[in-house]
Short mmCIF file of C-alpha atoms in Angstrom, two decimals:
data_model
loop_
_atom_site.label_atom_id
_atom_site.label_comp_id
_atom_site.label_asym_id
_atom_site.label_seq_id
_atom_site.Cartn_x
_atom_site.Cartn_y
_atom_site.Cartn_z
CA MET A 1 -14.70 -23.71 -14.15
CA PRO A 2 -11.93 -21.31 -15.25
CA LYS A 3 -8.09 -23.00 -14.73
CA ILE A 4 -5.36 -20.32 -14.11
CA THR A 5 -1.86 -20.69 -14.26
CA PHE A 6 -0.03 -18.76 -11.99
CA ILE A 7 4.55 -18.56 -12.79
CA GLU A 8 6.32 -17.52 -9.82
CA PHE A 9 9.63 -15.77 -10.84
CA ASP A 10 11.76 -18.67 -10.22
CA GLY A 11 9.66 -21.08 -12.83
CA THR A 12 7.35 -23.00 -10.46
CA ALA A 13 3.98 -23.23 -11.83
CA HIS A 14 0.67 -23.40 -9.99
CA GLU A 15 -2.83 -24.36 -11.22
CA VAL A 16 -5.85 -23.65 -9.91
CA ASP A 17 -9.50 -24.42 -10.51
CA VAL A 18 -11.71 -21.48 -9.89
CA PRO A 19 -15.33 -20.78 -9.88
CA ALA A 20 -16.00 -17.48 -12.62
CA GLY A 21 -16.98 -14.41 -10.68
CA GLY A 22 -14.25 -13.57 -8.51
CA SER A 23 -10.73 -11.58 -9.55
CA VAL A 24 -7.52 -13.30 -10.42
CA MET A 25 -6.03 -11.91 -7.66
CA GLU A 26 -8.28 -14.23 -5.15
CA ALA A 27 -7.71 -16.90 -6.88
CA ALA A 28 -4.10 -16.96 -6.09
CA VAL A 29 -4.74 -15.97 -2.26
CA SER A 30 -7.67 -18.31 -1.76
CA ASN A 31 -5.36 -21.23 -3.20
CA ASN A 32 -2.33 -20.02 -1.26
CA VAL A 33 -0.08 -19.06 -3.94
CA PRO A 34 2.78 -17.34 -3.22
CA GLY A 35 3.73 -14.04 -4.80
CA ILE A 36 0.72 -11.68 -4.35
CA ASP A 37 -0.17 -9.66 -1.42
CA ALA A 38 -2.75 -7.95 -2.44
CA ASP A 39 -2.59 -5.70 1.18
CA CYS A 40 -5.90 -3.71 0.09
CA GLY A 41 -7.93 -6.68 -0.14
CA GLY A 42 -8.69 -6.09 -3.87
CA ALA A 43 -9.48 -2.09 -3.99
CA CYS A 44 -7.12 -1.11 -6.57
CA ALA A 45 -5.75 0.96 -4.27
CA CYS A 46 -2.09 -0.63 -3.46
CA ALA A 47 -0.60 -2.56 -6.24
CA THR A 48 0.66 -5.43 -4.64
CA CYS A 49 -0.90 -7.68 -6.78
CA HIS A 50 0.71 -7.21 -9.73
CA VAL A 51 1.30 -9.58 -12.80
CA PHE A 52 1.97 -9.82 -16.31
CA VAL A 53 -0.72 -11.12 -18.40
CA ASN A 54 0.87 -13.82 -20.71
CA GLU A 55 0.73 -12.61 -24.44
CA ALA A 56 -1.67 -14.88 -26.12
CA TRP A 57 -4.22 -13.63 -22.99
CA MET A 58 -3.76 -9.94 -23.64
CA ASP A 59 -7.03 -9.28 -25.82
CA LYS A 60 -9.26 -11.49 -23.65
CA VAL A 61 -8.20 -10.32 -20.16
CA GLY A 62 -9.53 -6.57 -21.31
CA GLU A 63 -7.38 -3.09 -20.82
CA ARG A 64 -6.32 -1.45 -17.69
CA GLY A 65 -9.05 0.72 -15.64
CA ASP A 66 -7.90 4.30 -14.90
CA MET A 67 -7.49 3.85 -11.28
CA GLU A 68 -5.81 0.54 -12.03
CA GLN A 69 -3.12 3.10 -14.21
CA SER A 70 -2.33 5.41 -11.96
CA MET A 71 -1.25 2.74 -9.34
CA LEU A 72 0.76 0.92 -12.00
CA ASP A 73 2.44 4.32 -12.37
CA PHE A 74 4.47 3.64 -9.35
CA ALA A 75 4.75 0.21 -9.40
CA GLU A 76 8.24 -1.30 -10.01
CA ASN A 77 9.04 -3.37 -13.18
CA VAL A 78 5.93 -2.64 -15.06
CA ARG A 79 6.02 -3.96 -18.30
CA ALA A 80 2.75 -3.90 -21.67
CA THR A 81 1.43 -6.95 -20.32
CA SER A 82 1.25 -5.56 -16.26
CA ARG A 83 -2.16 -5.45 -15.03
CA LEU A 84 -2.92 -5.57 -11.32
CA SER A 85 -4.40 -8.76 -10.70
CA CYS A 86 -7.50 -7.70 -8.70
CA GLN A 87 -8.87 -5.81 -11.45
CA ILE A 88 -8.89 -9.15 -13.94
CA VAL A 89 -12.52 -10.64 -13.12
CA LEU A 90 -12.61 -14.74 -13.96
CA THR A 91 -15.19 -15.28 -16.87
CA ASP A 92 -15.02 -18.98 -18.15
CA GLU A 93 -13.93 -17.18 -21.48
CA LEU A 94 -10.52 -17.04 -19.42
CA ASP A 95 -10.54 -20.86 -18.97
CA GLY A 96 -6.59 -21.51 -19.34
CA LEU A 97 -5.31 -18.04 -18.56
CA VAL A 98 -1.37 -17.92 -17.73
CA VAL A 99 0.28 -15.23 -15.56
CA ASP A 100 3.53 -14.43 -14.55
CA MET A 101 4.55 -13.15 -11.42
CA PRO A 102 7.05 -10.29 -10.82
CA GLU A 103 9.99 -11.03 -8.31
CA ALA A 104 8.23 -9.23 -5.55
CA GLN A 105 5.00 -6.55 -5.13
CA HIS A 106 7.50 -4.01 -3.77
CA MET B 1 -2.12 31.47 26.41
CA SER B 2 -3.01 30.84 22.37
CA GLN B 3 -6.12 30.75 21.24
CA ALA B 4 -6.95 27.37 21.05
CA ALA B 5 -4.88 25.98 24.17
CA ALA B 6 -7.80 28.72 25.60
CA ILE B 7 -10.62 26.78 24.02
CA ASP B 8 -9.27 23.31 25.25
CA GLN B 9 -8.69 24.91 28.79
CA GLN B 10 -12.22 26.44 28.83
CA ARG B 11 -13.98 23.46 27.58
CA VAL B 12 -12.73 21.38 30.75
CA THR B 13 -13.57 24.18 32.63
CA ASP B 14 -17.18 24.20 31.58
CA SER B 15 -17.94 20.84 31.99
CA GLN B 16 -19.47 19.99 34.87
CA ASN B 17 -17.37 17.27 35.37
CA ALA B 18 -13.80 18.25 34.38
CA GLU B 19 -12.76 15.02 33.50
CA ALA B 20 -15.90 14.37 31.25
CA TRP B 21 -13.89 15.02 27.75
CA ARG B 22 -11.93 11.88 28.99
CA ASP B 23 -15.14 9.74 28.52
CA PRO B 24 -16.61 10.37 24.93
CA TRP B 25 -19.60 7.98 25.94
CA SER B 26 -20.59 10.58 28.24
CA LEU B 27 -20.63 13.76 25.67
CA PRO B 28 -23.42 14.57 23.34
CA LEU B 29 -22.47 12.90 19.77
CA GLU B 30 -22.29 15.92 17.74
CA SER B 31 -20.14 17.37 20.30
CA LEU B 32 -17.42 14.93 19.74
CA ASP B 33 -13.93 16.01 18.18
CA PRO B 34 -11.51 13.76 17.88
CA ALA B 35 -9.00 15.94 16.41
CA ARG B 36 -7.97 17.43 19.38
CA ALA B 37 -4.35 16.91 20.39
CA ILE B 38 -4.65 16.42 23.88
CA LEU B 39 -6.76 13.27 23.54
CA PHE B 40 -3.74 11.50 21.72
CA LYS B 41 -1.04 12.81 24.28
CA GLU B 42 -3.72 11.58 27.32
CA ASN B 43 -4.10 8.39 25.14
CA VAL B 44 -7.70 8.63 25.42
CA HIS B 45 -8.51 8.82 21.53
CA GLU B 46 -9.15 5.20 21.22
CA GLU B 47 -12.95 5.23 22.99
CA TYR B 48 -13.90 8.32 21.14
CA PHE B 49 -13.25 6.62 17.66
CA ARG B 50 -14.96 3.47 19.33
CA ARG B 51 -17.90 5.47 19.38
CA LEU B 52 -17.76 7.34 16.18
CA ARG B 53 -17.61 3.63 14.48
CA GLN B 54 -20.66 2.56 16.58
CA ASP B 55 -22.87 5.13 16.41
CA ASP B 56 -21.59 7.67 13.74
CA PRO B 57 -19.09 6.34 11.39
CA VAL B 58 -18.64 9.51 8.99
CA HIS B 59 -18.85 12.04 11.45
CA TYR B 60 -19.28 16.13 10.99
CA THR B 61 -17.53 18.19 13.79
CA ALA B 62 -18.67 21.83 13.25
CA ASN B 63 -16.99 23.60 16.03
CA SER B 64 -13.17 22.92 16.39
CA GLU B 65 -10.22 25.06 16.45
CA PHE B 66 -9.16 23.85 12.84
CA GLY B 67 -12.87 24.84 11.96
CA ALA B 68 -15.42 21.92 10.63
CA TYR B 69 -14.56 18.85 9.51
CA TRP B 70 -15.83 15.27 8.72
CA SER B 71 -14.32 12.16 10.29
CA ILE B 72 -14.16 8.90 8.16
CA THR B 73 -13.72 6.42 10.93
CA LYS B 74 -14.53 2.74 9.58
CA TYR B 75 -11.65 0.63 7.13
CA ASN B 76 -14.09 0.26 4.08
CA ASP B 77 -14.67 4.22 3.86
CA ILE B 78 -11.35 4.80 4.47
CA VAL B 79 -10.36 2.87 1.55
CA ALA B 80 -12.95 4.35 -0.79
CA VAL B 81 -12.13 7.90 0.28
CA ASP B 82 -8.27 7.46 0.18
CA SER B 83 -8.32 5.87 -3.39
CA ASN B 84 -11.00 8.26 -4.87
CA HIS B 85 -8.12 11.05 -5.71
CA LYS B 86 -10.41 12.62 -8.38
CA VAL B 87 -12.92 14.06 -5.22
CA PHE B 88 -11.25 13.77 -2.52
CA SER B 89 -8.30 16.12 -3.14
CA SER B 90 -4.50 15.90 -1.23
CA TYR B 91 -4.29 19.91 -2.58
CA LYS B 92 -3.27 21.76 -0.44
CA ASN B 93 -3.15 20.21 3.03
CA ILE B 94 -2.99 16.69 4.48
CA VAL B 95 -3.43 17.48 8.19
CA VAL B 96 -6.56 18.84 9.48
CA GLY B 97 -5.69 22.47 10.19
CA ASP B 98 -4.62 24.71 7.53
CA ALA B 99 -1.27 25.82 6.93
CA PRO B 100 -1.46 29.96 6.52
CA ASP B 101 -0.78 31.16 3.49
CA GLU B 102 2.34 32.78 3.93
CA PHE B 103 3.68 29.68 5.55
CA TYR B 104 2.57 27.29 2.74
CA SER B 105 4.99 25.34 1.50
CA PRO B 106 3.52 23.00 -1.24
CA MET B 107 4.76 19.39 -1.16
CA PHE B 108 4.11 16.02 -3.53
CA ILE B 109 2.30 14.59 -0.63
CA ALA B 110 -0.07 17.58 -0.46
CA GLN B 111 -0.56 17.75 -4.43
CA ASP B 112 -3.08 15.83 -7.18
CA PRO B 113 -2.02 14.41 -10.71
CA PRO B 114 0.26 15.57 -12.43
CA ILE B 115 2.37 17.99 -10.19
CA HIS B 116 1.78 14.59 -7.49
CA ASP B 117 3.01 12.10 -10.07
CA VAL B 118 6.06 13.67 -11.77
CA GLN B 119 7.74 14.70 -7.96
CA ARG B 120 7.18 11.34 -6.51
CA ARG B 121 8.30 9.48 -9.76
CA ALA B 122 11.38 11.58 -9.24
CA ALA B 123 12.06 10.97 -5.37
CA GLN B 124 10.68 6.93 -5.52
CA PRO B 125 14.39 5.41 -7.04
CA ALA B 126 15.73 6.01 -3.91
CA VAL B 127 13.66 3.51 -1.99
CA ALA B 128 13.48 1.14 -5.09
CA PRO B 129 13.74 -2.53 -4.35
CA THR B 130 17.47 -2.74 -5.91
CA GLN B 131 18.31 0.28 -3.97
CA LEU B 132 16.90 -1.45 -0.62
CA ALA B 133 18.71 -4.79 -1.53
CA ASP B 134 22.01 -2.93 -0.98
CA LEU B 135 21.08 -1.02 1.83
CA GLU B 136 20.25 -4.57 3.90
CA ALA B 137 23.70 -5.20 5.31
CA LEU B 138 24.42 -1.47 6.19
CA ILE B 139 21.51 -1.71 8.48
CA ARG B 140 22.21 -5.04 9.84
CA GLN B 141 25.38 -3.59 10.79
CA ARG B 142 24.31 0.08 12.38
CA VAL B 143 21.50 -2.29 14.03
CA CYS B 144 23.98 -4.20 15.60
CA THR B 145 26.30 -1.14 16.86
CA ILE B 146 23.46 0.40 18.49
CA LEU B 147 21.94 -2.84 20.18
CA ASP B 148 25.35 -3.40 21.22
CA GLU B 149 26.48 -0.37 22.80
CA LEU B 150 23.12 -0.10 25.15
CA PRO B 151 23.27 -0.62 28.95
CA VAL B 152 21.95 -4.45 30.37
CA GLY B 153 20.60 -4.14 33.46
CA GLU B 154 20.17 -0.16 33.83
CA GLU B 155 17.62 2.28 32.66
CA PHE B 156 17.35 4.22 29.82
CA ASN B 157 15.37 6.23 27.24
CA TRP B 158 14.69 3.84 24.34
CA VAL B 159 13.35 6.55 22.33
CA ASP B 160 16.70 8.20 22.35
CA ARG B 161 19.05 5.27 21.81
CA VAL B 162 17.19 3.42 19.16
CA SER B 163 14.13 4.57 17.74
CA ILE B 164 15.67 8.24 17.13
CA GLU B 165 19.15 6.90 16.62
CA LEU B 166 18.58 3.97 13.81
CA THR B 167 15.96 5.97 12.15
CA THR B 168 18.45 9.37 12.21
CA GLN B 169 21.20 7.42 10.19
CA MET B 170 18.54 5.49 7.93
CA LEU B 171 17.30 8.93 6.69
CA ALA B 172 21.07 10.18 6.64
CA THR B 173 21.97 7.65 4.16
CA LEU B 174 18.46 8.06 2.02
CA PHE B 175 19.85 11.63 1.73
CA ASP B 176 23.44 10.89 1.43
CA PHE B 177 23.66 13.71 4.21
CA PRO B 178 26.72 14.57 6.45
CA PHE B 179 26.89 11.81 9.03
CA GLU B 180 28.44 13.95 11.63
CA ASP B 181 25.32 16.32 11.32
CA ARG B 182 22.82 13.76 11.19
CA HIS B 183 21.39 14.90 14.66
CA LEU B 184 19.80 18.05 12.57
CA LEU B 185 17.35 15.66 10.90
CA PRO B 186 14.96 14.66 13.83
CA TYR B 187 15.11 17.97 15.04
CA TRP B 188 13.98 19.44 11.68
CA SER B 189 11.18 16.72 11.54
CA ASP B 190 10.28 17.52 14.94
CA VAL B 191 10.05 21.23 14.67
CA ALA B 192 7.83 20.49 11.26
CA THR B 193 5.45 18.22 12.49
CA ALA B 194 5.22 20.64 15.30
CA THR B 195 2.71 22.65 14.26
CA PRO B 196 -0.78 24.55 15.04
CA SER B 197 -2.35 22.43 12.52
CA THR B 198 -1.82 19.53 13.97
CA GLY B 199 -3.12 20.96 17.77
CA ARG B 200 0.36 22.42 18.78
CA SER B 201 -0.80 25.44 20.32
CA ASP B 202 2.61 26.27 22.04
CA VAL B 203 4.29 27.31 19.20
CA THR B 204 3.64 29.21 16.16
CA PHE B 205 4.51 28.98 12.43
CA GLU B 206 6.76 31.91 12.94
CA GLU B 207 9.12 30.03 15.32
CA ARG B 208 8.82 27.04 13.28
CA ASN B 209 9.46 29.00 10.16
CA LYS B 210 12.91 30.15 11.18
CA VAL B 211 14.26 26.89 12.09
CA LEU B 212 13.18 25.64 8.84
CA GLN B 213 14.96 28.41 6.83
CA GLU B 214 17.85 26.72 8.27
CA CYS B 215 16.70 23.48 6.93
CA LEU B 216 16.16 25.10 3.62
CA ASN B 217 19.93 26.32 3.72
CA TYR B 218 21.73 23.46 4.88
CA PHE B 219 20.08 21.41 1.94
CA GLY B 220 20.32 24.24 -0.55
CA GLN B 221 24.25 23.92 -0.50
CA LEU B 222 23.69 19.94 -0.65
CA TRP B 223 21.90 20.61 -3.98
CA HIS B 224 24.24 22.45 -5.76
CA GLN B 225 27.22 20.18 -4.67
CA ARG B 226 24.84 17.08 -5.98
CA LYS B 227 23.87 19.14 -9.03
CA ASN B 228 27.44 19.26 -10.11
CA GLU B 229 28.08 15.85 -9.88
CA PRO B 230 26.96 12.47 -11.37
CA ARG B 231 23.44 11.12 -10.63
CA LYS B 232 23.30 9.03 -7.70
CA PHE B 233 20.56 7.48 -5.90
CA ASP B 234 19.81 9.86 -2.94
CA PHE B 235 17.03 12.10 -2.75
CA ILE B 236 18.62 15.46 -3.47
CA SER B 237 20.87 14.03 -6.36
CA LEU B 238 17.69 12.08 -8.02
CA LEU B 239 15.34 15.81 -7.38
CA ALA B 240 18.30 18.10 -8.89
CA HIS B 241 18.96 15.46 -11.81
CA ASP B 242 14.99 14.87 -12.60
CA PRO B 243 14.14 16.88 -16.11
CA GLU B 244 11.00 17.51 -14.03
CA THR B 245 11.98 18.77 -10.55
CA LYS B 246 15.56 19.96 -11.63
CA ASP B 247 14.63 23.73 -11.16
CA MET B 248 13.10 22.85 -7.87
CA LEU B 249 15.70 24.90 -5.65
CA ASP B 250 14.15 28.17 -7.90
CA ASN B 251 10.95 27.81 -5.59
CA PRO B 252 12.36 27.66 -2.08
CA MET B 253 9.20 26.91 -0.51
CA GLU B 254 8.54 23.80 -2.81
CA PHE B 255 11.87 22.59 -2.38
CA LEU B 256 11.60 22.84 1.74
CA GLY B 257 7.81 21.31 1.54
CA ASN B 258 9.56 18.66 -0.14
CA LEU B 259 12.51 18.28 1.87
CA ILE B 260 9.79 18.36 4.94
CA LEU B 261 8.00 15.74 3.40
CA LEU B 262 10.81 13.27 2.82
CA ILE B 263 12.47 13.77 5.96
CA VAL B 264 9.25 13.60 8.42
CA GLY B 265 8.31 10.63 6.16
CA GLY B 266 11.41 8.63 6.79
CA ASN B 267 11.27 9.70 10.70
CA ASP B 268 8.62 9.72 12.75
CA THR B 269 6.67 7.04 11.52
CA THR B 270 9.07 4.32 11.75
CA ARG B 271 11.13 5.84 14.89
CA ASN B 272 7.32 6.07 16.62
CA SER B 273 6.71 2.17 15.36
CA ILE B 274 10.33 1.00 16.62
CA SER B 275 9.03 2.41 20.26
CA GLY B 276 5.45 1.07 19.80
CA GLY B 277 6.71 -2.53 19.42
CA VAL B 278 8.41 -2.47 22.76
CA ILE B 279 5.33 -1.36 24.39
CA GLN B 280 2.82 -3.60 23.08
CA LEU B 281 5.49 -6.56 23.31
CA ASN B 282 5.17 -5.81 27.36
CA ARG B 283 1.39 -5.21 27.20
CA ALA B 284 0.76 -8.67 26.14
CA PRO B 285 3.97 -10.67 27.51
CA GLU B 286 2.62 -14.06 25.91
CA GLN B 287 2.84 -12.84 22.51
CA TRP B 288 7.01 -11.90 23.53
CA GLU B 289 6.91 -15.28 24.32
CA LYS B 290 5.51 -16.94 21.11
CA LEU B 291 7.81 -14.89 18.98
CA LYS B 292 10.84 -16.12 20.99
CA ALA B 293 9.56 -19.38 20.39
CA ASN B 294 9.24 -19.02 16.71
CA PRO B 295 11.59 -15.88 15.30
CA ALA B 296 10.24 -16.45 11.48
CA LEU B 297 7.31 -14.45 13.03
CA VAL B 298 9.23 -11.35 12.94
CA PRO B 299 7.75 -9.97 9.39
CA ASN B 300 4.39 -10.85 10.45
CA MET B 301 5.13 -9.06 13.69
CA VAL B 302 6.45 -6.10 11.76
CA SER B 303 2.89 -5.36 10.25
CA GLU B 304 1.34 -6.12 13.57
CA ILE B 305 2.97 -3.45 14.92
CA ILE B 306 2.91 -0.74 12.19
CA ARG B 307 -1.06 -1.48 12.07
CA TYR B 308 -1.43 -1.39 15.93
CA GLN B 309 0.77 1.64 16.39
CA THR B 310 -0.69 3.41 13.59
CA PRO B 311 1.85 5.93 13.69
CA LEU B 312 0.00 8.65 11.69
CA ALA B 313 -3.19 8.82 13.12
CA HIS B 314 -4.28 10.87 9.69
CA MET B 315 -4.68 11.85 6.76
CA ARG B 316 -7.09 14.83 5.25
CA ARG B 317 -8.53 15.10 2.01
CA THR B 318 -10.80 18.48 0.79
CA ALA B 319 -14.07 17.64 -1.44
CA LEU B 320 -13.63 19.00 -4.98
CA GLU B 321 -17.40 18.57 -5.37
CA ASP B 322 -20.23 17.58 -3.51
CA ILE B 323 -20.58 14.17 -2.98
CA GLU B 324 -23.13 11.71 -1.05
CA PHE B 325 -21.13 9.29 0.92
CA GLN B 326 -22.43 6.60 3.41
CA GLY B 327 -25.62 8.73 3.44
CA LYS B 328 -24.10 11.89 4.47
CA GLN B 329 -23.95 15.29 2.04
CA ILE B 330 -20.09 16.19 1.78
CA LYS B 331 -20.12 19.68 0.19
CA LYS B 332 -17.50 21.01 -1.97
CA GLY B 333 -14.45 22.38 -0.15
CA ASP B 334 -14.89 20.52 3.04
CA ARG B 335 -12.16 19.03 5.09
CA VAL B 336 -12.44 15.44 5.19
CA VAL B 337 -10.24 13.49 7.80
CA MET B 338 -9.39 9.89 7.45
CA TRP B 339 -8.49 8.68 10.61
CA TYR B 340 -6.28 5.27 10.00
CA ILE B 341 -6.03 4.84 13.78
CA SER B 342 -9.60 4.51 13.45
CA GLY B 343 -9.65 2.08 10.69
CA ASN B 344 -7.06 -0.23 12.24
CA ARG B 345 -9.51 -0.76 14.93
CA ASP B 346 -12.29 -1.75 12.70
CA GLU B 347 -13.97 -4.87 13.93
CA GLU B 348 -15.86 -5.18 10.53
CA VAL B 349 -12.50 -6.14 9.14
CA ILE B 350 -10.06 -6.62 11.76
CA GLU B 351 -10.50 -9.81 13.90
CA GLU B 352 -9.81 -8.85 17.62
CA ALA B 353 -8.86 -5.28 16.48
CA ASP B 354 -8.18 -4.15 20.14
CA LYS B 355 -5.57 -7.01 20.33
CA PHE B 356 -1.84 -7.13 19.23
CA LYS B 357 -1.11 -10.42 17.94
CA VAL B 358 2.26 -11.51 16.39
CA ASP B 359 0.76 -14.41 14.05
CA ARG B 360 -2.14 -12.33 12.88
CA GLU B 361 -3.52 -13.99 9.89
CA ASN B 362 -3.47 -11.06 7.19
CA ALA B 363 -1.81 -8.76 9.21
CA ARG B 364 -0.87 -7.12 6.03
CA ARG B 365 -3.71 -5.80 6.06
CA HIS B 366 -3.80 -2.23 7.63
CA VAL B 367 -4.32 1.46 6.51
CA SER B 368 -1.19 2.73 8.17
CA PHE B 369 0.13 3.53 4.64
CA GLY B 370 -3.05 4.60 3.27
CA PHE B 371 -4.19 3.56 -0.11
CA GLY B 372 -4.42 4.80 -3.79
CA ILE B 373 -1.72 6.99 -5.46
CA HIS B 374 -0.42 8.78 -2.27
CA ARG B 375 0.40 5.15 -0.61
CA CYS B 376 3.20 5.47 1.57
CA MET B 377 6.29 5.38 -1.01
CA GLY B 378 8.79 3.95 1.88
CA ASN B 379 7.00 1.40 3.42
CA ARG B 380 9.53 -1.27 2.63
CA VAL B 381 12.27 0.67 4.11
CA ALA B 382 10.25 0.98 7.13
CA GLU B 383 9.15 -2.69 7.32
CA MET B 384 12.80 -3.80 6.60
CA GLN B 385 14.32 -1.66 9.58
CA LEU B 386 12.10 -3.00 11.95
CA ARG B 387 12.35 -6.45 10.66
CA ILE B 388 16.25 -6.35 11.21
CA LEU B 389 15.94 -4.47 14.39
CA TRP B 390 13.46 -7.46 15.78
CA GLU B 391 16.02 -10.15 14.62
CA GLU B 392 18.58 -9.01 16.43
CA ILE B 393 17.05 -7.54 19.45
CA LEU B 394 15.62 -11.52 19.44
CA ASN B 395 19.88 -12.76 19.05
CA ARG B 396 20.77 -10.42 22.29
CA PHE B 397 18.18 -10.05 25.08
CA GLU B 398 16.17 -12.33 27.36
CA ARG B 399 13.37 -9.37 27.08
CA ILE B 400 12.90 -5.55 26.82
CA GLU B 401 11.37 -4.50 30.21
CA VAL B 402 9.37 -0.97 30.22
CA VAL B 403 10.09 0.23 33.49
CA GLY B 404 7.79 3.57 33.27
CA GLU B 405 5.04 5.38 31.39
CA PRO B 406 5.75 6.46 28.39
CA GLU B 407 5.08 9.87 27.75
CA ARG B 408 3.43 10.40 24.17
CA VAL B 409 3.24 13.24 21.78
CA LEU B 410 0.88 15.99 21.98
CA SER B 411 -0.40 15.47 18.14
CA ASN B 412 -3.46 14.61 16.50
CA PHE B 413 -0.96 13.18 13.63
CA VAL B 414 1.96 11.90 14.76
CA LEU B 415 1.20 8.82 17.10
CA GLY B 416 4.30 8.88 19.27
CA TYR B 417 6.52 8.78 22.12
CA THR B 418 9.14 11.52 23.55
CA ARG B 419 10.26 9.04 26.09
CA LEU B 420 10.32 4.94 27.09
CA PRO B 421 12.11 3.98 30.30
CA VAL B 422 13.39 0.44 29.82
CA VAL B 423 15.92 -2.05 31.25
CA LEU B 424 17.30 -4.39 29.25
CA HIS B 425 17.83 -8.30 30.39
CA ALA B 426 20.48 -9.94 29.28
CA LYS B 427 19.96 -13.18 27.42
#
């Protein structure tokens, strides 16, 4: 079961263990980690599950998709490490993943 | 009488039962035409969509005053169409009816990438989070002034005194529009949305265009003024200084189109959610009691108000290629209407969707803002205005009593109210 660490903007860390197969967004929402809105429920259509992937994990999480890129084009405070967490599918390879949250999802 | 009004009249007369159109369950499925504006004005549209969601969720209406069109009525189908902009294009109309070419005014909501992207990006900083934080104190002060001037214990029209006044002041700020002339903004907004393309058969494009030329001239002067001043964070200054949009005034119809977009986007939507909240809380007094007992529910209720009201009933797309969708063959060039008002009542996604619940779980999960690259740009401004308004109402009043039937707008696009008689009760 992969372990993920979400770090809030104020530095508070939340460690959660979740089964592989779901998304990073779902891992946050189902464990009541604050800071992810996910208004569209995981359809890559609202850009309210924005996270910054820890540099060390950038290669492993893969690239942004086309639609994800389009949505991030209109998000705030986008960085090179920005991803929409509904588009990162959890695998055992991602055990230990660390993501930072933006100040707000809007 | 215009042609569209004549068709409506004929339909009613032809029917054995003149009131049959009020009950969609009594009509042949293939004849259902949910885009008729009268359905929304008379508030009978909900049963049309209930039937379509149940019997024909992706529905084809072959004949209507707007031509043939598809209706997408289920939540997940709406998300799928809205986020597939490569197949379902926003160019060049986003309401069910087409604007005639001579009155066509381009605007970025009715464009695809790349034009949409560069123009939206130019305007968006006006409603960015940092801007909003600066605006919060100002909005609260205005809300307090508006509420403190209201009469207690006597009837007045909530739409005029609160819904229109508050959203107009906000809009004037976002444009840095001369405050003393601010009443022009809702006037232009109302003229812009009252078109034959959304079912207003009593107005013509010519009349509308004449008024909108005044809007264009007024904003043209503001543009010249802002262009010669340093860039700041109002819509006009941002567009006049952005490298991608700095020449927009050279194409007056495109400038006008984008003005209409920004004026309507910031006006009708929040205005009608403000009125809608009052109506919903009157219909469900136990929800008002729940809110009073726990004012921390306000932000959640704001999302619920926006879902329940769905201030824009639909958005329309045009298919760029043949596509099979939920077993139906949509052809290249077909009109595809996403009925947000229907998606927001879809029981498969939203439990007890017909109920208004201030403490609804997952209240943010609604389709009112749309999805994908055209998702509402000002959604956080809207939510902030509604939040502050209800916080300050709770501080002041025992309740807002609706004392007469609300009057609704004749439109298949703007779901709203022209009159809402209320009496305030002091705390």
